[in-house]
Tab-separated table of C-alpha atoms and ligand atoms in Angstrom:
chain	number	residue	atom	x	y	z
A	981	UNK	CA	118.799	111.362	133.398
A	982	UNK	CA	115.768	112.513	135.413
A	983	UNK	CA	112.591	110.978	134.791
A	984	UNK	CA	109.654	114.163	134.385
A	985	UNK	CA	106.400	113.582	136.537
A	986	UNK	CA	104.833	113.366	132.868
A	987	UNK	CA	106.840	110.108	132.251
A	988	UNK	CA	106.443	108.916	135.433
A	989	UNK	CA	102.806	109.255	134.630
A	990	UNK	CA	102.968	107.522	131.758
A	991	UNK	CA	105.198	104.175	132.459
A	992	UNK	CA	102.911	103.506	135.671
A	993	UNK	CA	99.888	103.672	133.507
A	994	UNK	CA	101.243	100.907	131.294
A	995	UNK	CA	102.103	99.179	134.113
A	996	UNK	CA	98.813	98.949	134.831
A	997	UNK	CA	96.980	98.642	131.845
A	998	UNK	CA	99.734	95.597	130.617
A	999	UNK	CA	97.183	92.987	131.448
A	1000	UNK	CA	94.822	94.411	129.181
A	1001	UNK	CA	97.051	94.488	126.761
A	1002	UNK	CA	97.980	91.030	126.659
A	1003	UNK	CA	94.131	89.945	127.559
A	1004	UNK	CA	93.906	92.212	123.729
A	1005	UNK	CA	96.533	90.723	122.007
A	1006	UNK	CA	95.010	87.509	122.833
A	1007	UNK	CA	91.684	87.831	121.938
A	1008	UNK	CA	92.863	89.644	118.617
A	1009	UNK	CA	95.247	86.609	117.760
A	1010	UNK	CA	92.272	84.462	118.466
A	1011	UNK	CA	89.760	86.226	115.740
A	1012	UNK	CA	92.406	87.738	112.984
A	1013	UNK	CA	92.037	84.799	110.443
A	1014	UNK	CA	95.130	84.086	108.014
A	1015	UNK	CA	95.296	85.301	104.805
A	1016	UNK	CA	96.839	85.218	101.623
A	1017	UNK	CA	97.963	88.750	100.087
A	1018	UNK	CA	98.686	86.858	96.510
A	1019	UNK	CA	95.309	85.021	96.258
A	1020	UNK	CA	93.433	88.492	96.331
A	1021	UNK	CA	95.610	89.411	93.041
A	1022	UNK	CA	94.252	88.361	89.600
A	1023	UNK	CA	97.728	87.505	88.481
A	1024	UNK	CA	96.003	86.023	84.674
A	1025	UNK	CA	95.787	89.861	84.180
A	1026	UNK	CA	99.372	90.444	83.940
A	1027	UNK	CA	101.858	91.208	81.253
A	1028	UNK	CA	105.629	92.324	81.255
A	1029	UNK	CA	106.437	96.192	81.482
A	1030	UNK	CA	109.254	97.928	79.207
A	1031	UNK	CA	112.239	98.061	80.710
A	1032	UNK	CA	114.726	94.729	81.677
A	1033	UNK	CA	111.620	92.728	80.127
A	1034	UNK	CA	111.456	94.281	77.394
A	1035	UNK	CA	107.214	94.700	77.432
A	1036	UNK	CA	104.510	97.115	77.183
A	1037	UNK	CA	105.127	100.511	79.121
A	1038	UNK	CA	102.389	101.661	81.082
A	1039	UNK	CA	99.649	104.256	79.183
A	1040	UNK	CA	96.211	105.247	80.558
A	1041	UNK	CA	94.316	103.428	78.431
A	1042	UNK	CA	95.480	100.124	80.490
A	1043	UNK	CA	93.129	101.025	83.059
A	1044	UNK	CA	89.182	101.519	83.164
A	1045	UNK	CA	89.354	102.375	86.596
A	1046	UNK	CA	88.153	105.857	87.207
A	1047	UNK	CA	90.202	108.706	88.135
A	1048	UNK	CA	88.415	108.826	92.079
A	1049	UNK	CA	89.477	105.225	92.237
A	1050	UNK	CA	92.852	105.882	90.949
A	1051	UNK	CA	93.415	108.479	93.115
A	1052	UNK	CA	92.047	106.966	95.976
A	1053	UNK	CA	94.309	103.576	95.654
A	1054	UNK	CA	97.149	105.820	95.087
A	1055	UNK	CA	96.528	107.293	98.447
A	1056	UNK	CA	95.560	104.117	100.509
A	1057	UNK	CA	98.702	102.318	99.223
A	1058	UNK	CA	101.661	105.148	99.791
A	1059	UNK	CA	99.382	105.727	103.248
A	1060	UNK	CA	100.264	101.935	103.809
A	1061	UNK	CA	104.015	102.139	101.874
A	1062	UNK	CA	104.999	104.490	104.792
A	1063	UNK	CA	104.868	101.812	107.551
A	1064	UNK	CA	108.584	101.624	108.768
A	1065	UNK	CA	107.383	104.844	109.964
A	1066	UNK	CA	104.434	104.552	111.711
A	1067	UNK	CA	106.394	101.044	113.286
A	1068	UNK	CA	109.178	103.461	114.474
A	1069	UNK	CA	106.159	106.097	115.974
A	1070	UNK	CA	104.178	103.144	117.440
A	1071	UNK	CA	107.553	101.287	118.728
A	1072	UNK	CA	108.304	104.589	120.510
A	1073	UNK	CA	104.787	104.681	121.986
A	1074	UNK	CA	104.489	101.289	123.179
A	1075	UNK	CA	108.463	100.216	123.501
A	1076	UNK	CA	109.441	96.903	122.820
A	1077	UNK	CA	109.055	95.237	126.057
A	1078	UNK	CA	106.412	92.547	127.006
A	1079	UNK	CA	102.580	92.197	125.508
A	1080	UNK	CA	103.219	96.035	124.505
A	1081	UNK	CA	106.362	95.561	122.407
A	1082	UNK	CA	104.757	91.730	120.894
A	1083	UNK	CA	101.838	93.593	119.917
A	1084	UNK	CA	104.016	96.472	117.955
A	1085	UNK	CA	105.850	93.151	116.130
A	1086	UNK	CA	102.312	91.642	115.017
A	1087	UNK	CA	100.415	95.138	114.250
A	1088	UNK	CA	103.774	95.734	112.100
A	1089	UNK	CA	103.639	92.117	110.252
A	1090	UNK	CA	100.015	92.246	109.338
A	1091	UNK	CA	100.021	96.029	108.033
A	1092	UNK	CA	102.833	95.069	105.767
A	1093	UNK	CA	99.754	92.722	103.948
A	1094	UNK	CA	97.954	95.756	103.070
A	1095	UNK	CA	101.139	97.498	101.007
A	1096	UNK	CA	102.106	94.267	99.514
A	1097	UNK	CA	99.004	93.215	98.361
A	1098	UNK	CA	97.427	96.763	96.761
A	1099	UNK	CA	101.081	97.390	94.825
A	1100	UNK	CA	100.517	94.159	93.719
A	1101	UNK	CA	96.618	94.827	92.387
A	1102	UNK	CA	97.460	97.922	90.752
A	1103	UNK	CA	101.049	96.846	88.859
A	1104	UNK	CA	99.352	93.554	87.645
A	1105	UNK	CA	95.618	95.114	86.425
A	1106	UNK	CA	97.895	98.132	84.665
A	1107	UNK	CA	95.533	100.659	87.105
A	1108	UNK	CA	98.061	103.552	87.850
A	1109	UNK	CA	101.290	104.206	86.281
A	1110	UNK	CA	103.703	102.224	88.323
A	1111	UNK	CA	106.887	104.406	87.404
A	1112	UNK	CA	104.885	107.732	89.031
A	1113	UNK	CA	103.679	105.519	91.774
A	1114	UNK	CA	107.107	104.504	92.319
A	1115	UNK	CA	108.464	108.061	92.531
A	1116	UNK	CA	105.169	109.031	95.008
A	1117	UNK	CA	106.405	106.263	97.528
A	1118	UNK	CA	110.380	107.239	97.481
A	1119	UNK	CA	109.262	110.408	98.238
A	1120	UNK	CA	106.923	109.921	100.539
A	1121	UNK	CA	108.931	107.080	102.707
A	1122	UNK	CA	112.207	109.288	102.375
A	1123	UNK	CA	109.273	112.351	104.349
A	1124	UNK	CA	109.518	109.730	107.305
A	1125	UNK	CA	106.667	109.787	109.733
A	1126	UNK	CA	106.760	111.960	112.578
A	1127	UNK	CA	103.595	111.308	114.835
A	1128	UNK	CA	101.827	115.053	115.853
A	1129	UNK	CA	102.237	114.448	119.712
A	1130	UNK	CA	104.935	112.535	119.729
A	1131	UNK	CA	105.084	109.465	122.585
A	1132	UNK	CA	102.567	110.288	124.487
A	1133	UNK	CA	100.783	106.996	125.145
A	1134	UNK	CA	97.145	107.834	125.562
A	1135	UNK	CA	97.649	110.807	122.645
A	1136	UNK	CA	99.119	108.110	120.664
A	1137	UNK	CA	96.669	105.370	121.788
A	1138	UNK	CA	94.046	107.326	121.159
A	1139	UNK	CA	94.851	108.760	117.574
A	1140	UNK	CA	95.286	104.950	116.451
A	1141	UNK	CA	91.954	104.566	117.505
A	1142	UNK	CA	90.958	106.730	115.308
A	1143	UNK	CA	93.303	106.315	112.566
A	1144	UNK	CA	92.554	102.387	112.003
A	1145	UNK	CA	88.829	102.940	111.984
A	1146	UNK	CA	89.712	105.908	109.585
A	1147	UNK	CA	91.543	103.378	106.876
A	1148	UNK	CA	88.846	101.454	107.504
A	1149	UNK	CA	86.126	103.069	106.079
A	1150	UNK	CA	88.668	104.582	103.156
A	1151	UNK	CA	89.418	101.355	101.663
A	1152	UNK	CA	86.232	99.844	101.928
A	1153	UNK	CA	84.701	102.786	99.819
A	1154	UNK	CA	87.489	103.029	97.541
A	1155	UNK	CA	86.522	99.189	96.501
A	1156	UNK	CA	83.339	100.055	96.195
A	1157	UNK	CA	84.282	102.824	94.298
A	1158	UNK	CA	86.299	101.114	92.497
A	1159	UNK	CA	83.787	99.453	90.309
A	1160	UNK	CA	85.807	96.468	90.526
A	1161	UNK	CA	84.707	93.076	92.297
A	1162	UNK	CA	88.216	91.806	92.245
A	1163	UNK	CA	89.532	95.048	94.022
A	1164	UNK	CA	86.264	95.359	96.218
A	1165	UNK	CA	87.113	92.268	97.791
A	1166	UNK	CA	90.363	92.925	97.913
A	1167	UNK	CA	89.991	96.100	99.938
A	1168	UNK	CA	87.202	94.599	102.251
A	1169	UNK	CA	89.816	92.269	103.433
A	1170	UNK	CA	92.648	94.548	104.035
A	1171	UNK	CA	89.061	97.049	105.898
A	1172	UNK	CA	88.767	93.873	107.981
A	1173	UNK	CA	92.303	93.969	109.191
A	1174	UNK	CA	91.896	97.826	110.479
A	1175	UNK	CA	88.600	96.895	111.611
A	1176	UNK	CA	90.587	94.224	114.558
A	1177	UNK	CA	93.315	96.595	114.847
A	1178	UNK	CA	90.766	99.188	115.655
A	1179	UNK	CA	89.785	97.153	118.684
A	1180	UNK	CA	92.817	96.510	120.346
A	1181	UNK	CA	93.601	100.117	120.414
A	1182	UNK	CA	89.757	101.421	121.472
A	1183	UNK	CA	89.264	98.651	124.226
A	1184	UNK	CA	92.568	99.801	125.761
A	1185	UNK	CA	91.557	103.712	125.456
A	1186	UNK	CA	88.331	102.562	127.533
A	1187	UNK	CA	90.368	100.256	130.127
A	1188	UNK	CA	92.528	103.771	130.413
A	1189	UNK	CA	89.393	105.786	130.989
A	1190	UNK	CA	89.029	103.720	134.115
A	1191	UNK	CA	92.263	104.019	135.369
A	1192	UNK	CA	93.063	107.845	134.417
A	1193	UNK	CA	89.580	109.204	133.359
A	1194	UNK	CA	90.757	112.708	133.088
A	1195	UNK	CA	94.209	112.348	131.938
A	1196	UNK	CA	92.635	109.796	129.331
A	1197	UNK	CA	89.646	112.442	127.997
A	1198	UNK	CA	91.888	115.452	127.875
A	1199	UNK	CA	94.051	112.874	125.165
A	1200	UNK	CA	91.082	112.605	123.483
A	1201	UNK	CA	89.851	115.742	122.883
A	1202	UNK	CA	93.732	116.825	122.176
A	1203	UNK	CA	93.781	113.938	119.313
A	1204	UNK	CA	90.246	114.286	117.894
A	1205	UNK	CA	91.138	118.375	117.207
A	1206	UNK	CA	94.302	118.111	115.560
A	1207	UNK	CA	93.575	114.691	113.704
A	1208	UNK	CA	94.790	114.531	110.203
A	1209	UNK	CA	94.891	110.875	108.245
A	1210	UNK	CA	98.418	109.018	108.225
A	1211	UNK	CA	98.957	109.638	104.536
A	1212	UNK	CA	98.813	113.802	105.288
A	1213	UNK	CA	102.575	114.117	103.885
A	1214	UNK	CA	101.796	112.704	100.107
A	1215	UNK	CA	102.819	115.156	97.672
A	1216	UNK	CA	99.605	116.647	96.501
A	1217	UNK	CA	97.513	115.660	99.056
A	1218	UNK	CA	95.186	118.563	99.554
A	1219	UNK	CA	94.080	118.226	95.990
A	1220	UNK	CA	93.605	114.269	96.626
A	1221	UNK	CA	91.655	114.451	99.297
A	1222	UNK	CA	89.259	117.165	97.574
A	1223	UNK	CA	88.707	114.623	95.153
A	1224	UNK	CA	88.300	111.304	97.960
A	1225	UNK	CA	85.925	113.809	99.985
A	1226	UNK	CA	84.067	114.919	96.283
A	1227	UNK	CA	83.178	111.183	95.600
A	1228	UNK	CA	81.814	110.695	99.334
A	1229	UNK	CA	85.301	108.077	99.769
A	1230	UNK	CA	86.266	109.679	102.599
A	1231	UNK	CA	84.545	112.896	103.977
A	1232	UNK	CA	83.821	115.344	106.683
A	1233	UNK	CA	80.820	113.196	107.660
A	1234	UNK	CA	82.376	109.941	107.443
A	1235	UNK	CA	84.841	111.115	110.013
A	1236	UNK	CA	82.073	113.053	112.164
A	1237	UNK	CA	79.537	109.629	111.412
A	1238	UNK	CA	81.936	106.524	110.752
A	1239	UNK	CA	84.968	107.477	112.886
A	1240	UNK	CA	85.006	109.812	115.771
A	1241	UNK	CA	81.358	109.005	116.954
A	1242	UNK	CA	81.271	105.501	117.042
A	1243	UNK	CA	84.500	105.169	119.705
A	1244	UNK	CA	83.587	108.256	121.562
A	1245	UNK	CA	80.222	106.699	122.138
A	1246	UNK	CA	82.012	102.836	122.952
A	1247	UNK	CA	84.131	105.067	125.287
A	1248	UNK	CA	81.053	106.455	127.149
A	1249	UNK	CA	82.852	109.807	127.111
A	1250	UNK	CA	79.571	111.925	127.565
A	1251	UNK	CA	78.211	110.095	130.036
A	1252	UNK	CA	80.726	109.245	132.899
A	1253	UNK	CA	82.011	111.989	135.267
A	1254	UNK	CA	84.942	113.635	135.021
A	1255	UNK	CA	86.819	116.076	137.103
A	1256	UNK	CA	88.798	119.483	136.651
A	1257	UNK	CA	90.365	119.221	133.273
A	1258	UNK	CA	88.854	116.342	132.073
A	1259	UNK	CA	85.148	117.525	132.472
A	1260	UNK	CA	87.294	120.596	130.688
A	1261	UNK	CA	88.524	118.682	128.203
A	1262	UNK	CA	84.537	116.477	127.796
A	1263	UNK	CA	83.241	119.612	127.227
A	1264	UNK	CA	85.480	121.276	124.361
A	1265	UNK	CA	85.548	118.383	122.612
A	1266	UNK	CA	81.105	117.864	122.563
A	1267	UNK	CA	81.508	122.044	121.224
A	1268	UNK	CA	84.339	120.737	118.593
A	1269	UNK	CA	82.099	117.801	117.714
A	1270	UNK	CA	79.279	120.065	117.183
A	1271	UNK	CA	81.484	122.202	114.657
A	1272	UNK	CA	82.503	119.801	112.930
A	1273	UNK	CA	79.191	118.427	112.598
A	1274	UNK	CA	77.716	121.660	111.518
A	1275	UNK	CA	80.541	121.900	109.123
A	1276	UNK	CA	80.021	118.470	107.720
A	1277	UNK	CA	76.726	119.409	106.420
A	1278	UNK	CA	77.443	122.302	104.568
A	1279	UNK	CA	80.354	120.527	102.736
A	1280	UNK	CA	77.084	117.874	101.959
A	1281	UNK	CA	74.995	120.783	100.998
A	1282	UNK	CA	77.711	122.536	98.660
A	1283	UNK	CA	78.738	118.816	97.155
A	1284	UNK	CA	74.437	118.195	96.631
A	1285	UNK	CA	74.438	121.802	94.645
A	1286	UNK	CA	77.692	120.999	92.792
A	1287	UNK	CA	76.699	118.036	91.665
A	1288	UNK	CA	72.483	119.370	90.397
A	1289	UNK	CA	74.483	121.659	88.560
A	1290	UNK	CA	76.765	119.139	86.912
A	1291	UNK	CA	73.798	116.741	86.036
A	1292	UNK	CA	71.222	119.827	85.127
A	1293	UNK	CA	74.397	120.814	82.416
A	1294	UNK	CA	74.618	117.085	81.558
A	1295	UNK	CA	70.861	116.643	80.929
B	2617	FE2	FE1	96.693	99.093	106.917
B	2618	FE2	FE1	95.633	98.774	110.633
């Protein structure tokens, strides 16, 4: 088989960038603390379902959570459910060789927390009815995972940037949504997680901008237009996501704010120099940022009148 110029590309730039990785892995193993999935779960709370058991079946009334919360857990936990998939995309990213492929094998272990220990809030504190929620996640793990540039390393490097920064700020607002101390604290644990995983991936996208600066920014601008969060293939979605956005849990201005900003600006991308397509590629993306931007605050603006008119109807 013939290797492309595009792969060629690509395995000598993880050549390179190897040390970093392991330098990465290292200092992550060296802050990410041990924890406990079960002794974030108020297990007193629990009571047998119908079924084998022969207990209560699940009705809405189990629940004071609110329907933004609901909806919001629902999402963060099939988003997490669907790991095999993402650990197949990432695997093919990074392979399974050296710091690379021992990174992949950790990443994998410690995202498998997050699944294990929001099923476990929601089925014992009766929050969402676990036979729907059980349907959602066959459905949604039998959708696979197919990442949208497929193993390209800096695309893919660069979109988990993103993407762990993205569940970052999406579970820590859905515990504080959720009204709930027990599930606030909870979430900010499993937002700590994506917070460190966050870092690995940004500090090698910047170690990358110094090896391939242009090759590394036109990646960037590629991911940051077509972005869409891991959990895009749920069945419903759209409508989900109308209602995260609605309750300011995750939102055009979060992403634009919270997300994209804060590694672009770690990255330096607007103020090093670039040449041919990647000064290209620097300047689409500062026009797309400015859209999006732009677009942010009128979703704000339409949300502010939306919700006067809701509380001048109220009062
Ligand atoms: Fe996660
Ligand atoms: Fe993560």
């Amino acid at each position: 088989m013939s290797v492309t110029p595009e792969e060629k590309f690509q395995t000598g730039l993880m050549l390179e960038l190897e040390q970093v990785a392991e330098k990465e892995l290292n200092r992550h193993l060296s802050t990410a603390d041990e924890w406990f999935p079960h002794q974030y779960v108020p297990w007193a709370q629990g009571r047998d379902f119908d079924g084998p058991l022969g207990g209560d079946g699940w009705t809405p009334e189990d629940s004071t959570l609110s329907e933004v919360a609901r909806e919001s857990l629902i999402v963060n936990l099939l988003t997490e459910d669907n790991l095999p998939g993402y650990h197949r995309a990432i695997a093919n990213v990074f392979g399974n060789e050296g710091a690379w492929g021992t990174w992949v094998n950790r990443w994998t272990a410690e995202e498998n927390r997050h699944g294990i220990v929001i099923r476990d809030y929601l089925t014992v504190t009766r929050a969402v009815d676990p036979i729907a929620l059980e349907r959602a996640r066959m459905k949604h793990m039998q959708l696979g995972y197919e990442a949208a540039h497929g193993t390209a390393f800096l695309h893919g490097n660069a979109y988990v940037s993103f993407q762990e920064l993205a569940t970052r700020v999406a579970h820590r607002n859905t515990g504080k949504a959720s009204g709930d101390p027990v599930c606030e604290q909870m979430l900010t644990r499993v937002a700590k997680d994506e917070n460190l995983h966050m870092i690995f991936y940004r500090n090698l996208m910047g170690a990358a901008l110094e090896v391939a600066p242009n090759e590394t920014m036109r990646a960037i601008t590629e991911v940051v237009k077509a972005f869409q969060m891991p959990g895009y293939g749920i069945e419903g979605f759209l409508r989900k996501s109308v209602i995260i956005a609605n309750a300011g849990i995750y939102d055009l201005r979060l992403h634009h704010d919270d997300v994209l900003t804060p590694c672009l600006r770690k990255w330096g991308v607007f103020e090093r120099t670039f040449t041919g397509d990647g000064a290209k590629a620097r300047d689409e993306l500062a026009e797309f940022m400015e859209q999006l931007d732009a677009a942010a605050t009128k979703f704000e603006t339409r949300r502010e009148e939306r919700r006067a008119r809701v509380a001048a109807r109220k009062g």
